[in-house]
Amino acid sequence: MSESSAEVVADVAAAAVAASAAGAAGGWRRATGIAGVAIGVVAAGAAAGVALERMTVGRGMRQKARLALDSAGPYGSLRGMPGKAFADDGTELYYEVDELDAEAAPAAIGPRRRRLFGRKSPAPVTVVFSHGYCLSQDSWHFQRAALRGVVRTVHWDQRSHGRSGRGVAQGRDDEPVTIEQLGRDLKAVIDAAAPEGPLVLVGHSMGGMTVMALADQYPELMRERVAGVAFVGTSSGRLGEVNYGLPVAGVNAVRRVLPGVLKALGQRAELVEKGRRATADLFAGIIKRYSFASRDVDPAVARFAERMIESTPIDVVAEYYPAFNDHDKTDALVHFAELPVLVLAGVQDLVTPSEHSEAIADLLPEAELVLVPDAGHLVILEHPEVVTDRLADLLTRTGAVPAGATVKGYGSTSTAQPG
């Protein structure tokens, strides 16, 4: 880390402390702009700290550029057949299905799948995509575009994210979010959207943790129906030890105050959201720092990530945060030992460092481990061609698609629903 970056980190830690103190004293309007730093850190998927590039372009010009990217960017525009599932606490979970093209269906039913699932004409394999913290199902845009019509897919929004409803247990009963709850949510989506046939489960970041929680609670589902799994930029535990690219002093300072700051800010959500909008430039720098490692990321892709993260309300950010420190699903990995597994991560991921993916692969020695250089946490957007290529290979190995199937170009942005 550079000296200037370290100075910014120190400023962030100081800002978090100041925001906490100001909130405790009741000076919320004065604290809002300061607190925006701490909010942005977590909203970007990190627990603490940031290094910002110097901003040399006028604020008005940056705002116009964002509006232009919003109007022209096709990312996140893909839509499928909508559906709703209901979690065990009544939360409405939104999902979309992209069906297999009728012409592709016969070719996709190979002898391997007949052996695995014992049916003369088995239901098609369904690939279920689970997204990460502060994102939505649209974060899989490139992979979804590439696989449309080639294989049946389900994309869903985690509770309180995207088009899904606000978590009932959180809003009504003030219960904390747990990764275990997310595993049960995924089971509800599978029951509604893919009640029969083999499954391939794909999870990014928090989505990978959700898949682990599913396996931990429903081992029979894993044995009977799951044909393969992909973990992208995720962790099986020990996230409380991640330093997010910060020096020890900086991360320790922010860790001490951040839970209290977030809890307080979540109770002043409306006021904080105003401050958040006022600090849009700061958020853009934070998000880029913790999402991407490449210098040449398409500005439209970077803005797309920004929009998803910005759309996550601060109270949702706050209620999810403690779940990551509590997350430990190392023992659940045993349920994947006999399956084809892809473990993929960006080498420069500051949120769930690639060492966490290596730890998963160490416990699953038959898994394919792919470490992508010059990639950060949002490797699915930063290097979609690598993710899609390895995912297509996994689907071939599981029998989900025939070996001769053609996966479309990862940059396709057609908005038509599959026929």
XYZ file of C-alpha atoms in Angstrom:
419
model
C 0.000 0.000 0.000
C 1.277 3.451 -0.879
C 1.918 6.163 1.706
C -0.961 8.251 0.376
C -3.271 5.249 0.559
C -2.282 4.652 4.162
C -3.132 8.270 4.930
C -6.576 7.830 3.413
C -7.090 4.674 5.459
C -6.263 6.601 8.611
C -8.771 9.235 7.556
C -11.425 6.563 7.060
C -10.822 5.141 10.531
C -11.001 8.622 11.999
C -14.195 9.296 10.066
C -15.815 6.172 11.452
C -14.931 7.221 14.979
C -16.199 10.741 14.352
C -19.442 9.447 12.861
C -20.031 7.215 15.859
C -19.386 10.041 18.283
C -21.510 12.510 16.351
C -24.384 10.044 16.175
C -24.206 9.389 19.896
C -24.378 13.118 20.525
C -27.444 13.438 18.308
C -25.746 15.474 15.550
C -26.962 13.295 12.722
C -27.116 15.871 9.985
C -23.561 16.957 10.732
C -22.397 13.331 10.882
C -24.090 12.131 7.705
C -21.358 13.124 5.277
C -18.648 11.661 7.494
C -20.580 8.454 7.996
C -20.880 8.063 4.239
C -17.303 6.842 4.244
C -18.021 3.987 6.628
C -21.253 3.129 4.842
C -19.537 3.013 1.479
C -16.850 0.706 2.793
C -19.379 -1.904 3.781
C -21.663 -1.304 0.813
C -18.746 -2.133 -1.441
C -18.500 -5.505 0.235
C -15.566 -4.634 2.465
C -15.560 -4.366 6.232
C -13.195 -1.438 6.497
C -10.995 1.120 4.787
C -10.404 2.452 1.283
C -7.786 3.977 -0.981
C -9.192 6.624 -3.316
C -7.798 7.919 -6.558
C -7.428 11.684 -6.876
C -10.461 13.202 -8.531
C -9.583 15.807 -11.099
C -12.795 16.054 -13.115
C -15.479 18.516 -12.073
C -18.398 17.194 -10.028
C -20.957 18.280 -12.612
C -19.091 16.496 -15.385
C -18.897 13.311 -13.330
C -22.630 13.446 -12.675
C -23.345 13.876 -16.393
C -21.046 10.961 -17.170
C -22.918 8.737 -14.712
C -26.252 9.669 -16.242
C -24.919 8.939 -19.726
C -23.637 5.524 -18.633
C -26.942 4.747 -16.922
C -28.908 5.512 -20.075
C -26.596 3.677 -22.470
C -25.371 0.709 -20.442
C -27.099 -2.573 -21.378
C -25.827 -4.436 -18.329
C -28.474 -5.915 -16.067
C -31.122 -5.697 -18.786
C -31.611 -9.444 -19.277
C -34.950 -10.737 -18.039
C -36.515 -14.196 -17.851
C -39.768 -15.780 -16.752
C -40.519 -14.269 -13.307
C -41.556 -16.257 -10.270
C -41.901 -15.966 -6.502
C -40.911 -18.269 -3.680
C -41.605 -17.755 -0.006
C -39.062 -18.241 2.761
C -39.943 -19.955 6.027
C -40.596 -16.566 7.659
C -42.812 -15.434 4.776
C -40.249 -13.284 2.946
C -41.057 -13.036 -0.754
C -38.108 -14.156 -2.862
C -38.035 -13.106 -6.507
C -36.482 -15.323 -9.166
C -36.353 -15.596 -12.950
C -36.010 -18.666 -15.148
C -34.300 -18.844 -18.523
C -35.572 -22.035 -20.113
C -33.596 -24.442 -22.262
C -34.232 -23.990 -25.983
C -36.514 -26.777 -27.203
C -34.130 -27.619 -30.055
C -31.231 -28.015 -27.622
C -33.067 -30.266 -25.174
C -32.663 -33.653 -26.904
C -28.935 -33.159 -27.485
C -28.427 -32.196 -23.866
C -29.734 -35.510 -22.534
C -26.625 -37.678 -22.581
C -25.889 -41.133 -21.212
C -23.973 -39.685 -18.241
C -27.118 -37.989 -16.990
C -29.170 -41.144 -17.489
C -26.664 -43.026 -15.348
C -26.587 -40.369 -12.647
C -30.282 -39.794 -12.284
C -31.809 -43.081 -13.436
C -34.497 -41.705 -15.722
C -35.086 -42.493 -19.364
C -35.995 -38.870 -20.100
C -34.696 -36.857 -17.161
C -35.741 -33.318 -16.387
C -33.170 -30.851 -17.713
C -30.337 -29.779 -15.473
C -31.060 -26.452 -13.806
C -28.193 -24.113 -12.966
C -29.066 -21.940 -9.951
C -27.098 -18.698 -9.544
C -26.810 -17.044 -6.104
C -25.396 -13.512 -5.944
C -23.269 -11.685 -3.393
C -23.697 -9.034 -0.706
C -25.162 -5.710 -1.856
C -25.617 -7.065 -5.393
C -28.527 -8.714 -7.216
C -29.190 -11.464 -9.726
C -28.156 -8.994 -12.434
C -24.520 -9.312 -11.327
C -24.443 -12.548 -13.378
C -25.227 -10.586 -16.555
C -22.379 -11.906 -18.701
C -22.726 -15.529 -17.642
C -26.478 -15.357 -18.116
C -26.078 -13.912 -21.601
C -23.662 -16.665 -22.567
C -25.812 -19.547 -21.295
C -29.263 -18.427 -22.464
C -30.958 -21.284 -24.248
C -27.989 -23.622 -23.767
C -29.045 -24.755 -20.294
C -31.970 -24.047 -17.964
C -30.989 -21.382 -15.413
C -32.522 -19.794 -12.335
C -31.377 -16.395 -11.072
C -32.759 -15.100 -7.773
C -32.414 -12.102 -5.487
C -31.426 -12.758 -1.892
C -33.777 -11.412 0.774
C -33.829 -7.611 1.005
C -31.803 -7.399 -2.236
C -32.881 -6.667 -5.795
C -36.551 -7.396 -6.436
C -37.013 -9.671 -3.434
C -39.000 -8.500 -0.443
C -37.580 -7.051 2.740
C -36.694 -9.834 5.163
C -39.800 -10.378 7.287
C -37.893 -11.701 10.294
C -35.619 -8.664 10.154
C -38.299 -6.027 9.603
C -40.974 -7.507 11.871
C -39.055 -9.349 14.572
C -35.727 -7.513 14.460
C -33.919 -10.829 14.011
C -30.384 -10.773 12.641
C -29.689 -12.186 9.199
C -27.803 -15.478 9.297
C -26.105 -17.429 6.540
C -28.207 -20.401 7.682
C -31.348 -18.415 6.846
C -29.979 -17.714 3.380
C -29.448 -21.453 2.873
C -33.109 -22.065 3.708
C -34.084 -19.252 1.344
C -32.180 -20.972 -1.462
C -34.010 -24.223 -0.688
C -37.349 -22.382 -1.026
C -36.282 -21.021 -4.430
C -35.209 -24.479 -5.606
C -38.513 -25.983 -4.448
C -40.430 -23.360 -6.422
C -38.294 -22.957 -9.543
C -36.638 -26.365 -9.939
C -38.628 -28.949 -7.951
C -37.222 -31.873 -9.908
C -34.178 -32.818 -11.929
C -30.462 -32.374 -11.362
C -28.969 -29.101 -10.156
C -25.726 -27.211 -10.568
C -25.288 -24.589 -7.852
C -23.238 -21.462 -8.571
C -22.495 -18.886 -5.883
C -20.472 -15.681 -5.802
C -19.201 -14.361 -2.454
C -22.195 -14.422 -0.077
C -23.932 -16.605 -2.672
C -21.238 -19.254 -2.229
C -21.760 -19.114 1.528
C -25.475 -19.573 0.880
C -24.744 -22.750 -1.095
C -22.606 -24.055 1.782
C -25.443 -23.360 4.233
C -27.868 -25.196 1.948
C -25.616 -28.259 1.910
C -25.166 -28.125 5.674
C -28.912 -28.157 6.306
C -30.092 -30.340 3.400
C -27.461 -33.036 2.825
C -30.069 -35.293 1.203
C -30.633 -32.701 -1.507
C -26.917 -32.714 -2.219
C -26.818 -36.504 -2.475
C -29.937 -36.899 -4.574
C -29.970 -33.935 -6.934
C -26.816 -31.815 -7.053
C -24.546 -32.637 -9.995
C -21.931 -29.906 -9.600
C -21.018 -26.712 -7.747
C -19.099 -23.512 -8.510
C -17.720 -21.245 -5.792
C -16.623 -17.823 -7.047
C -14.812 -15.357 -4.782
C -16.192 -16.873 -1.611
C -15.127 -18.165 1.779
C -15.963 -21.015 4.137
C -15.080 -18.958 7.218
C -12.592 -16.810 9.146
C -13.729 -13.626 7.444
C -13.120 -11.747 10.678
C -9.401 -12.073 9.959
C -9.510 -10.345 6.550
C -7.627 -7.018 6.551
C -9.153 -5.638 3.322
C -5.783 -4.388 2.125
C -5.324 -2.159 5.176
C -2.452 -1.797 7.615
C -3.117 -3.467 10.963
C -3.737 -0.191 12.799
C -6.291 0.960 10.248
C -8.315 -2.243 10.110
C -8.340 -2.618 13.893
C -9.578 0.947 14.343
C -12.420 0.514 11.896
C -13.378 -2.916 13.246
C -13.786 -1.451 16.703
C -16.250 1.223 15.668
C -17.897 -0.097 12.513
C -20.525 -2.415 14.075
C -21.761 0.401 16.317
C -21.682 2.931 13.493
C -23.651 0.658 11.185
C -26.258 -0.138 13.810
C -26.764 3.540 14.555
C -26.858 4.514 10.881
C -29.352 1.740 10.121
C -31.706 3.400 12.596
C -31.434 6.679 10.665
C -31.764 5.143 7.207
C -33.666 7.975 5.513
C -31.264 10.644 6.667
C -28.216 8.534 5.852
C -29.435 7.788 2.318
C -29.511 11.535 1.644
C -25.898 11.816 2.742
C -25.034 8.783 0.681
C -26.365 10.412 -2.466
C -24.452 13.568 -1.654
C -21.204 11.603 -1.511
C -21.697 9.713 -4.792
C -18.186 10.517 -5.997
C -16.687 9.038 -2.862
C -18.793 5.906 -3.251
C -17.629 5.488 -6.834
C -13.998 5.448 -5.724
C -14.690 3.042 -2.873
C -16.669 0.655 -5.053
C -14.029 0.604 -7.762
C -11.271 -0.014 -5.230
C -13.008 -3.015 -3.664
C -14.644 -4.451 -6.774
C -11.967 -4.406 -9.461
C -8.215 -4.755 -9.812
C -7.793 -3.935 -13.516
C -7.105 -0.367 -14.583
C -9.005 -0.737 -17.849
C -12.427 -1.840 -16.573
C -15.195 -0.671 -18.895
C -16.659 2.477 -17.268
C -20.152 1.185 -18.058
C -19.407 -2.034 -16.160
C -18.000 -0.079 -13.211
C -21.098 2.112 -13.173
C -23.305 -0.999 -13.362
C -21.643 -2.350 -10.214
C -22.082 1.048 -8.568
C -25.813 1.052 -9.267
C -26.337 -2.377 -7.753
C -24.415 -1.490 -4.604
C -26.035 1.944 -4.283
C -29.474 0.344 -4.445
C -28.889 -1.655 -1.246
C -30.425 0.353 1.637
C -28.150 1.169 4.557
C -30.337 -0.715 7.035
C -29.937 -3.854 4.903
C -26.172 -3.301 4.743
C -26.137 -3.003 8.534
C -28.240 -6.052 9.325
C -26.200 -8.356 7.078
C -22.760 -7.291 8.263
C -22.538 -9.342 11.509
C -23.431 -12.566 9.659
C -20.067 -12.663 7.901
C -18.001 -12.716 11.075
C -20.188 -15.580 12.338
C -19.942 -17.549 9.089
C -18.107 -20.870 9.381
C -19.125 -23.626 6.989
C -15.816 -25.457 6.687
C -17.401 -28.676 7.929
C -20.131 -28.391 5.277
C -17.575 -28.766 2.488
C -17.622 -32.530 3.010
C -20.946 -32.576 1.148
C -19.168 -31.462 -2.037
C -16.341 -33.982 -1.890
C -17.794 -36.389 -4.462
C -19.003 -33.701 -6.880
C -17.392 -31.828 -9.773
C -16.471 -28.493 -8.195
C -15.069 -25.250 -9.605
C -13.362 -22.853 -7.179
C -12.466 -19.521 -8.790
C -11.151 -16.261 -7.371
C -9.410 -13.029 -8.299
C -5.832 -12.927 -7.061
C -6.279 -9.300 -5.961
C -9.634 -9.759 -4.223
C -9.551 -7.591 -1.077
C -12.965 -8.688 0.199
C -12.664 -12.483 0.149
C -8.961 -12.984 -0.568
C -7.971 -15.780 -2.918
C -6.384 -17.601 0.016
C -9.922 -18.405 1.150
C -10.619 -20.082 -2.193
C -7.365 -21.983 -1.913
C -8.458 -23.183 1.540
C -11.707 -24.507 0.042
C -9.809 -26.271 -2.739
C -7.415 -27.810 -0.208
C -10.395 -29.522 1.422
C -11.799 -30.559 -1.962
C -8.734 -32.015 -3.686
C -10.691 -33.045 -6.782
C -11.924 -29.489 -7.341
C -10.633 -27.298 -10.151
C -8.961 -24.228 -8.659
C -8.703 -21.168 -10.917
C -6.929 -18.022 -9.699
C -7.390 -15.066 -12.051
C -4.550 -12.506 -12.140
C -5.445 -8.818 -12.247
C -8.920 -9.532 -10.871
C -10.743 -8.248 -7.816
C -13.889 -9.267 -5.975
C -16.259 -8.762 -8.914
C -14.319 -11.101 -11.181
C -17.637 -12.163 -12.758
C -17.877 -8.649 -14.250
C -14.191 -7.829 -14.555
C -13.102 -10.984 -16.415
C -16.386 -12.564 -17.515
C -14.733 -14.530 -20.310
C -12.640 -16.522 -17.826
C -15.562 -17.203 -15.483
C -17.866 -18.211 -18.332
C -15.259 -20.481 -19.906
C -14.588 -22.378 -16.686
C -18.276 -22.525 -15.850
C -19.061 -23.949 -19.289
C -16.409 -26.606 -18.708
C -17.984 -27.498 -15.351
C -21.402 -27.819 -16.986
C -19.952 -30.148 -19.592
C -18.332 -32.292 -16.907
C -21.607 -32.575 -15.005
C -23.536 -33.514 -18.125
C -25.588 -30.323 -17.957
C -24.650 -29.473 -21.547
C -23.319 -31.786 -24.266
C -19.643 -31.575 -25.112
C -20.422 -30.101 -28.530
C -22.691 -27.331 -27.254
C -21.838 -23.777 -28.245
C -21.815 -21.217 -25.456
C -22.609 -17.743 -26.741
C -20.231 -14.834 -26.554
C -20.063 -13.555 -23.003
C -20.745 -9.989 -24.148
C -24.195 -10.687 -25.563
C -26.788 -8.280 -24.212
C -30.005 -9.386 -25.872
C -32.994 -8.442 -23.725
C -35.473 -10.841 -25.283
C -36.970 -13.484 -23.044
C -36.050 -17.044 -23.965
C -38.659 -18.731 -26.084
